[in-house]
PDB file of C-alpha atoms in Angstrom:
ATOM      1  CA  GLN A   1      -7.279 -12.844  13.237  1.00  0.00           C
ATOM      2  CA  VAL A   2      -5.059 -11.586  10.191  1.00  0.00           C
ATOM      3  CA  GLN A   3      -2.162  -8.929  11.546  1.00  0.00           C
ATOM      4  CA  VAL A   4       1.108  -7.473  10.686  1.00  0.00           C
ATOM      5  CA  VAL A   5       2.843  -5.543  13.301  1.00  0.00           C
ATOM      6  CA  GLN A   6       5.529  -3.738  13.174  1.00  0.00           C
ATOM      7  CA  SER A   7       8.396  -1.863  15.126  1.00  0.00           C
ATOM      8  CA  GLY A   8       8.008   1.361  16.703  1.00  0.00           C
ATOM      9  CA  ALA A   9       9.540   4.716  15.353  1.00  0.00           C
ATOM     10  CA  GLU A  10      13.288   5.611  15.480  1.00  0.00           C
ATOM     11  CA  LEU A  11      14.813   8.534  15.301  1.00  0.00           C
ATOM     12  CA  LYS A  12      18.465   7.656  13.318  1.00  0.00           C
ATOM     13  CA  LYS A  13      21.736   9.903  12.710  1.00  0.00           C
ATOM     14  CA  PRO A  14      22.522  10.704   8.338  1.00  0.00           C
ATOM     15  CA  GLY A  15      24.615   7.187   8.347  1.00  0.00           C
ATOM     16  CA  ALA A  16      23.100   4.458  11.263  1.00  0.00           C
ATOM     17  CA  SER A  17      21.951   2.271   9.901  1.00  0.00           C
ATOM     18  CA  VAL A  18      18.032   0.901  11.332  1.00  0.00           C
ATOM     19  CA  THR A  19      15.630  -1.587  11.143  1.00  0.00           C
ATOM     20  CA  VAL A  20      12.211  -2.384  10.684  1.00  0.00           C
ATOM     21  CA  SER A  21      10.523  -5.450  12.332  1.00  0.00           C
ATOM     22  CA  CYS A  22       6.487  -6.596  10.980  1.00  0.00           C
ATOM     23  CA  LYS A  23       5.322  -9.847  12.246  1.00  0.00           C
ATOM     24  CA  ALA A  24       2.648 -11.246  11.180  1.00  0.00           C
ATOM     25  CA  SER A  25       0.081 -13.580  12.976  1.00  0.00           C
ATOM     26  CA  GLY A  26      -3.051 -15.117  12.144  1.00  0.00           C
ATOM     27  CA  TYR A  27      -2.904 -16.968   8.763  1.00  0.00           C
ATOM     28  CA  THR A  28       0.523 -19.623   8.113  1.00  0.00           C
ATOM     29  CA  PHE A  29       3.188 -17.144   6.959  1.00  0.00           C
ATOM     30  CA  THR A  30       5.284 -18.578   4.173  1.00  0.00           C
ATOM     31  CA  GLU A  31       1.741 -19.171   2.152  1.00  0.00           C
ATOM     32  CA  TYR A  32       1.302 -14.986   1.303  1.00  0.00           C
ATOM     33  CA  ALA A  33       4.491 -12.554   0.060  1.00  0.00           C
ATOM     34  CA  MET A  34       5.222  -9.832   1.651  1.00  0.00           C
ATOM     35  CA  ASN A  35       5.342  -6.062   0.833  1.00  0.00           C
ATOM     36  CA  TRP A  36       6.948  -3.189   1.835  1.00  0.00           C
ATOM     37  CA  LEU A  37       6.119   0.570   0.781  1.00  0.00           C
ATOM     38  CA  ARG A  38       7.521   4.140   1.729  1.00  0.00           C
ATOM     39  CA  GLN A  39       5.396   6.960   2.018  1.00  0.00           C
ATOM     40  CA  ALA A  40       7.205  10.101   2.646  1.00  0.00           C
ATOM     41  CA  PRO A  41       5.670  13.238   4.122  1.00  0.00           C
ATOM     42  CA  GLY A  42       2.767  14.579   2.698  1.00  0.00           C
ATOM     43  CA  GLN A  43       3.761  12.429  -0.197  1.00  0.00           C
ATOM     44  CA  GLY A  44       1.742   9.369  -1.515  1.00  0.00           C
ATOM     45  CA  LEU A  45       3.026   5.819  -1.746  1.00  0.00           C
ATOM     46  CA  GLU A  46       5.641   3.734  -2.742  1.00  0.00           C
ATOM     47  CA  TRP A  47       5.911  -0.087  -3.845  1.00  0.00           C
ATOM     48  CA  MET A  48      10.227  -1.035  -2.097  1.00  0.00           C
ATOM     49  CA  GLY A  49       9.131  -4.465  -3.194  1.00  0.00           C
ATOM     50  CA  THR A  50       8.411  -7.626  -1.875  1.00  0.00           C
ATOM     51  CA  MET A  51       9.443 -11.261  -0.189  1.00  0.00           C
ATOM     52  CA  ASN A  52       8.921 -14.232  -1.508  1.00  0.00           C
ATOM     53  CA  THR A  53       8.625 -15.964   2.371  1.00  0.00           C
ATOM     54  CA  LYS A  54       8.346 -19.284   0.680  1.00  0.00           C
ATOM     55  CA  ARG A  55      11.420 -19.427  -1.168  1.00  0.00           C
ATOM     56  CA  GLU A  56      12.433 -16.682   1.174  1.00  0.00           C
ATOM     57  CA  SER A  57      14.190 -14.748  -2.312  1.00  0.00           C
ATOM     58  CA  PRO A  58      13.577 -10.776  -2.616  1.00  0.00           C
ATOM     59  CA  THR A  59      12.812  -8.632  -4.774  1.00  0.00           C
ATOM     60  CA  TYR A  60      13.751  -5.340  -4.386  1.00  0.00           C
ATOM     61  CA  ALA A  61      12.001  -1.763  -7.108  1.00  0.00           C
ATOM     62  CA  GLN A  62      14.186   0.277  -8.811  1.00  0.00           C
ATOM     63  CA  GLY A  63      15.864   2.516  -6.375  1.00  0.00           C
ATOM     64  CA  PHE A  64      15.331   0.239  -3.543  1.00  0.00           C
ATOM     65  CA  ARG A  65      18.402  -1.951  -4.617  1.00  0.00           C
ATOM     66  CA  GLY A  66      21.811  -1.900  -2.638  1.00  0.00           C
ATOM     67  CA  ARG A  67      20.815   0.433   1.030  1.00  0.00           C
ATOM     68  CA  PHE A  68      17.736  -1.933   1.575  1.00  0.00           C
ATOM     69  CA  VAL A  69      17.462  -4.985   2.572  1.00  0.00           C
ATOM     70  CA  PHE A  70      14.045  -7.487   3.063  1.00  0.00           C
ATOM     71  CA  SER A  71      15.170 -10.402   5.209  1.00  0.00           C
ATOM     72  CA  LEU A  72      12.885 -13.188   7.779  1.00  0.00           C
ATOM     73  CA  ASP A  73      12.699 -15.503  10.823  1.00  0.00           C
ATOM     74  CA  THR A  74      10.073 -17.619   9.575  1.00  0.00           C
ATOM     75  CA  SER A  75      10.824 -18.507  12.846  1.00  0.00           C
ATOM     76  CA  VAL A  76       8.840 -15.948  14.780  1.00  0.00           C
ATOM     77  CA  ASN A  77       6.729 -15.196  11.663  1.00  0.00           C
ATOM     78  CA  THR A  78       8.505 -12.024  10.281  1.00  0.00           C
ATOM     79  CA  ALA A  79       9.646  -9.743   8.204  1.00  0.00           C
ATOM     80  CA  TYR A  80      12.302  -7.179   8.699  1.00  0.00           C
ATOM     81  CA  LEU A  81      13.759  -4.400   6.287  1.00  0.00           C
ATOM     82  CA  GLN A  82      16.908  -2.997   7.060  1.00  0.00           C
ATOM     83  CA  ILE A  83      18.273   0.367   5.098  1.00  0.00           C
ATOM     84  CA  ASN A  84      21.808   1.307   5.636  1.00  0.00           C
ATOM     85  CA  ASN A  85      23.641   4.593   5.493  1.00  0.00           C
ATOM     86  CA  LEU A  86      20.381   6.226   6.100  1.00  0.00           C
ATOM     87  CA  THR A  87      20.471   9.799   4.526  1.00  0.00           C
ATOM     88  CA  THR A  88      17.886  12.854   5.479  1.00  0.00           C
ATOM     89  CA  GLU A  89      16.208  11.622   2.418  1.00  0.00           C
ATOM     90  CA  ASP A  90      14.919   8.457   3.883  1.00  0.00           C
ATOM     91  CA  THR A  91      12.288   9.419   6.742  1.00  0.00           C
ATOM     92  CA  ALA A  92       9.268   8.471   5.856  1.00  0.00           C
ATOM     93  CA  VAL A  93       6.898   6.453   7.153  1.00  0.00           C
ATOM     94  CA  TYR A  94       7.453   2.738   6.078  1.00  0.00           C
ATOM     95  CA  TYR A  95       4.490  -0.145   5.994  1.00  0.00           C
ATOM     96  CA  CYS A  96       5.250  -3.415   5.213  1.00  0.00           C
ATOM     97  CA  ALA A  97       1.641  -5.386   3.441  1.00  0.00           C
ATOM     98  CA  ARG A  98       0.894  -8.584   2.767  1.00  0.00           C
ATOM     99  CA  ASP A  99      -0.313  -9.904  -0.484  1.00  0.00           C
ATOM    100  CA  GLY A 100      -4.030  -9.513  -1.048  1.00  0.00           C
ATOM    101  CA  ALA A 101      -4.150 -13.368  -2.248  1.00  0.00           C
ATOM    102  CA  VAL A 102      -1.780 -15.955  -2.754  1.00  0.00           C
ATOM    103  CA  ALA A 103      -0.537 -14.448  -5.855  1.00  0.00           C
ATOM    104  CA  GLY A 104      -2.957 -11.909  -5.592  1.00  0.00           C
ATOM    105  CA  ASN A 105      -0.736  -8.399  -5.485  1.00  0.00           C
ATOM    106  CA  TRP A 106      -2.893  -6.079  -3.749  1.00  0.00           C
ATOM    107  CA  PHE A 107      -2.592  -5.320  -0.101  1.00  0.00           C
ATOM    108  CA  ASP A 108      -4.060  -6.451   3.016  1.00  0.00           C
ATOM    109  CA  PRO A 109      -3.779  -6.041   5.569  1.00  0.00           C
ATOM    110  CA  TRP A 110      -0.916  -3.592   6.643  1.00  0.00           C
ATOM    111  CA  GLY A 111       0.701  -2.712   9.338  1.00  0.00           C
ATOM    112  CA  GLN A 112       0.294   0.384  11.400  1.00  0.00           C
ATOM    113  CA  GLY A 113       3.853   1.800   9.788  1.00  0.00           C
ATOM    114  CA  THR A 114       6.736   2.519  11.313  1.00  0.00           C
ATOM    115  CA  LEU A 115       8.066   6.006  11.178  1.00  0.00           C
ATOM    116  CA  VAL A 116      11.850   6.089  10.590  1.00  0.00           C
ATOM    117  CA  THR A 117      13.164  10.091  10.753  1.00  0.00           C
ATOM    118  CA  VAL A 118      16.620  11.248   9.808  1.00  0.00           C
ATOM    119  CA  SER A 119      17.901  14.154  11.646  1.00  0.00           C
TER     120      SER A 119
ATOM    121  CA  ILE B   1       3.210   2.017 -15.694  1.00  0.00           C
ATOM    122  CA  GLU B   2       2.554   4.953 -14.863  1.00  0.00           C
ATOM    123  CA  MET B   3      -0.987   5.939 -12.440  1.00  0.00           C
ATOM    124  CA  THR B   4      -3.389   9.484 -13.203  1.00  0.00           C
ATOM    125  CA  GLN B   5      -5.982  10.129 -10.522  1.00  0.00           C
ATOM    126  CA  SER B   6      -8.813  12.864 -10.748  1.00  0.00           C
ATOM    127  CA  PRO B   7      -9.875  15.088  -9.715  1.00  0.00           C
ATOM    128  CA  SER B   8      -6.448  15.863  -6.893  1.00  0.00           C
ATOM    129  CA  SER B   9      -9.570  17.360  -4.242  1.00  0.00           C
ATOM    130  CA  LEU B  10     -12.694  17.429  -3.967  1.00  0.00           C
ATOM    131  CA  SER B  11     -14.896  18.252  -1.647  1.00  0.00           C
ATOM    132  CA  ALA B  12     -18.277  16.843  -1.238  1.00  0.00           C
ATOM    133  CA  SER B  13     -21.075  16.871   1.170  1.00  0.00           C
ATOM    134  CA  VAL B  14     -22.339  13.682   3.783  1.00  0.00           C
ATOM    135  CA  GLY B  15     -24.938  11.750   1.373  1.00  0.00           C
ATOM    136  CA  ASP B  16     -23.752  12.655  -2.087  1.00  0.00           C
ATOM    137  CA  ARG B  17     -22.537  10.670  -4.407  1.00  0.00           C
ATOM    138  CA  VAL B  18     -18.444  11.343  -5.621  1.00  0.00           C
ATOM    139  CA  THR B  19     -17.155   8.984  -8.519  1.00  0.00           C
ATOM    140  CA  ILE B  20     -12.710   9.162  -8.624  1.00  0.00           C
ATOM    141  CA  THR B  21     -11.021   8.509 -11.777  1.00  0.00           C
ATOM    142  CA  CYS B  22      -7.979   6.528 -12.689  1.00  0.00           C
ATOM    143  CA  ARG B  23      -5.979   6.731 -15.193  1.00  0.00           C
ATOM    144  CA  ALA B  24      -2.758   3.999 -16.528  1.00  0.00           C
ATOM    145  CA  GLY B  25      -0.341   5.075 -18.627  1.00  0.00           C
ATOM    146  CA  GLN B  26      -0.980   1.640 -20.301  1.00  0.00           C
ATOM    147  CA  PHE B  27      -2.909  -1.965 -20.360  1.00  0.00           C
ATOM    148  CA  ILE B  28      -3.951  -3.423 -17.365  1.00  0.00           C
ATOM    149  CA  ALA B  29      -6.855  -5.249 -18.160  1.00  0.00           C
ATOM    150  CA  THR B  30      -8.411  -5.303 -14.408  1.00  0.00           C
ATOM    151  CA  TYR B  31      -5.863  -5.164 -11.976  1.00  0.00           C
ATOM    152  CA  LEU B  32      -7.058  -1.871 -10.432  1.00  0.00           C
ATOM    153  CA  ASN B  33      -6.929  -2.158  -6.827  1.00  0.00           C
ATOM    154  CA  TRP B  34      -8.293   1.257  -4.368  1.00  0.00           C
ATOM    155  CA  TYR B  35      -7.426   1.907  -0.815  1.00  0.00           C
ATOM    156  CA  GLN B  36      -8.423   4.326   1.819  1.00  0.00           C
ATOM    157  CA  GLN B  37      -6.065   6.286   3.945  1.00  0.00           C
ATOM    158  CA  LYS B  38      -6.948   8.480   6.909  1.00  0.00           C
ATOM    159  CA  PRO B  39      -4.541  10.853   8.254  1.00  0.00           C
ATOM    160  CA  GLY B  40      -1.676   9.112  10.379  1.00  0.00           C
ATOM    161  CA  LYS B  41      -2.913   5.973   9.702  1.00  0.00           C
ATOM    162  CA  ALA B  42      -2.363   3.134   7.063  1.00  0.00           C
ATOM    163  CA  PRO B  43      -4.323   2.617   3.706  1.00  0.00           C
ATOM    164  CA  LYS B  44      -7.445  -0.680   3.579  1.00  0.00           C
ATOM    165  CA  LEU B  45      -7.705  -1.715   0.688  1.00  0.00           C
ATOM    166  CA  LEU B  46     -11.657  -1.020  -0.509  1.00  0.00           C
ATOM    167  CA  ILE B  47     -11.615  -3.113  -4.046  1.00  0.00           C
ATOM    168  CA  TYR B  48      -9.209  -5.650  -5.816  1.00  0.00           C
ATOM    169  CA  LEU B  49      -9.346  -6.431  -8.585  1.00  0.00           C
ATOM    170  CA  ALA B  50     -10.931  -3.766 -10.343  1.00  0.00           C
ATOM    171  CA  SER B  51     -14.764  -4.065  -9.310  1.00  0.00           C
ATOM    172  CA  THR B  52     -14.664  -7.071  -5.863  1.00  0.00           C
ATOM    173  CA  LEU B  53     -14.951  -5.277  -2.893  1.00  0.00           C
ATOM    174  CA  GLN B  54     -13.361  -6.315  -0.013  1.00  0.00           C
ATOM    175  CA  ASN B  55     -14.863  -8.215   3.158  1.00  0.00           C
ATOM    176  CA  GLY B  56     -15.954  -5.724   5.730  1.00  0.00           C
ATOM    177  CA  VAL B  57     -16.206  -2.789   3.023  1.00  0.00           C
ATOM    178  CA  PRO B  58     -19.481  -1.181   2.470  1.00  0.00           C
ATOM    179  CA  SER B  59     -21.604  -2.004  -0.424  1.00  0.00           C
ATOM    180  CA  ARG B  60     -21.742   1.998  -1.327  1.00  0.00           C
ATOM    181  CA  PHE B  61     -17.829   1.654  -2.539  1.00  0.00           C
ATOM    182  CA  THR B  62     -17.638   0.353  -5.903  1.00  0.00           C
ATOM    183  CA  GLY B  63     -15.225  -0.150  -8.163  1.00  0.00           C
ATOM    184  CA  GLY B  64     -15.397  -0.952 -12.407  1.00  0.00           C
ATOM    185  CA  GLY B  65     -13.496  -0.081 -14.985  1.00  0.00           C
ATOM    186  CA  SER B  66     -10.860  -1.949 -17.671  1.00  0.00           C
ATOM    187  CA  GLY B  67      -7.449  -1.834 -19.592  1.00  0.00           C
ATOM    188  CA  THR B  68      -6.589   1.994 -18.987  1.00  0.00           C
ATOM    189  CA  ASP B  69      -9.796   3.618 -17.322  1.00  0.00           C
ATOM    190  CA  PHE B  70     -10.849   2.972 -13.933  1.00  0.00           C
ATOM    191  CA  THR B  71     -14.102   4.395 -11.317  1.00  0.00           C
ATOM    192  CA  LEU B  72     -14.786   4.486  -7.900  1.00  0.00           C
ATOM    193  CA  THR B  73     -17.877   5.753  -7.091  1.00  0.00           C
ATOM    194  CA  ILE B  74     -18.938   5.798  -2.979  1.00  0.00           C
ATOM    195  CA  ASP B  75     -22.458   6.114  -2.928  1.00  0.00           C
ATOM    196  CA  SER B  76     -24.093   8.375  -0.324  1.00  0.00           C
ATOM    197  CA  LEU B  77     -21.700  10.140   1.413  1.00  0.00           C
ATOM    198  CA  GLN B  78     -20.912   9.349   4.985  1.00  0.00           C
ATOM    199  CA  PRO B  79     -18.446  11.372   7.859  1.00  0.00           C
ATOM    200  CA  GLU B  80     -16.365   8.100   7.934  1.00  0.00           C
ATOM    201  CA  ASP B  81     -15.709   8.265   4.226  1.00  0.00           C
ATOM    202  CA  PHE B  82     -13.894  11.724   4.034  1.00  0.00           C
ATOM    203  CA  ALA B  83     -10.182  10.779   3.510  1.00  0.00           C
ATOM    204  CA  THR B  84      -7.646  10.252   0.506  1.00  0.00           C
ATOM    205  CA  TYR B  85      -7.914   7.532  -2.347  1.00  0.00           C
ATOM    206  CA  TYR B  86      -5.684   6.073  -4.665  1.00  0.00           C
ATOM    207  CA  CYS B  87      -5.262   3.910  -6.777  1.00  0.00           C
ATOM    208  CA  GLN B  88      -2.579   0.661  -7.372  1.00  0.00           C
ATOM    209  CA  GLN B  89      -2.058  -1.552 -10.086  1.00  0.00           C
ATOM    210  CA  SER B  90      -1.082  -4.726  -9.887  1.00  0.00           C
ATOM    211  CA  TYR B  91      -0.298  -5.818 -12.767  1.00  0.00           C
ATOM    212  CA  PHE B  92       3.300  -5.741 -13.794  1.00  0.00           C
ATOM    213  CA  THR B  93       6.106  -4.760 -11.712  1.00  0.00           C
ATOM    214  CA  PRO B  94       7.311  -1.949 -10.135  1.00  0.00           C
ATOM    215  CA  PHE B  95       3.399  -2.101  -8.347  1.00  0.00           C
ATOM    216  CA  THR B  96       2.630   1.521  -8.544  1.00  0.00           C
ATOM    217  CA  PHE B  97      -0.256   4.164  -6.777  1.00  0.00           C
ATOM    218  CA  GLY B  98      -1.852   7.229  -8.406  1.00  0.00           C
ATOM    219  CA  PRO B  99      -0.534  10.388  -6.412  1.00  0.00           C
ATOM    220  CA  GLY B 100      -4.505  10.152  -5.094  1.00  0.00           C
ATOM    221  CA  THR B 101      -7.408  12.117  -4.510  1.00  0.00           C
ATOM    222  CA  THR B 102      -8.285  14.045  -1.170  1.00  0.00           C
ATOM    223  CA  VAL B 103     -12.191  13.631  -0.243  1.00  0.00           C
ATOM    224  CA  ASP B 104     -13.263  16.621   2.402  1.00  0.00           C
ATOM    225  CA  ILE B 105     -15.660  17.987   3.453  1.00  0.00           C
ATOM    226  CA  LYS B 106     -17.853  21.004   1.906  1.00  0.00           C
TER     227      LYS B 106
END
């Protein structure tokens, strides 16, 4: 079945970097964009941006330009989110979520989430 | 595009009919999607393009609306429906979510 599975929780110190992985299976990886979303503790959902997996081209939402980097390894059907120069405000659950359809900007399926704690 | 939802929370009983409203700050046609999130879990897509039920989602969930005003209705609320519901616009980047509506047990 179609699914995306993320890497496990991370505990980092301020100023460090972290990489979250998102491995896809059950479909042709390069046919659907992969999105990244953030949910701070007790808060709502925030779309960080998307990765065009065919062109390997990222689009970042304002507020996520600079320290946040999307990348891919299409040989292993995996998307990555790297966050540099972490601050305590980056503490959140980070989700990857596939586009629900080719050129359909709803999100399905979602990864299980990766808690990144900066302390 | 700013998204608002009302109410922010509601209490209901099993078997009740519940309606959640989502309003977009500008015209989004029918580019509106609904998600359900339970504590500690990832969101789950319920409805896309305002009214299309995602495969596997029970038919007691219905979505409607267009333009700027949308609704999610749950007919005959079930115990597993107690959760937080988010709307999301997919008309224009950045894709934005409403603040959520929490449905809890009365």
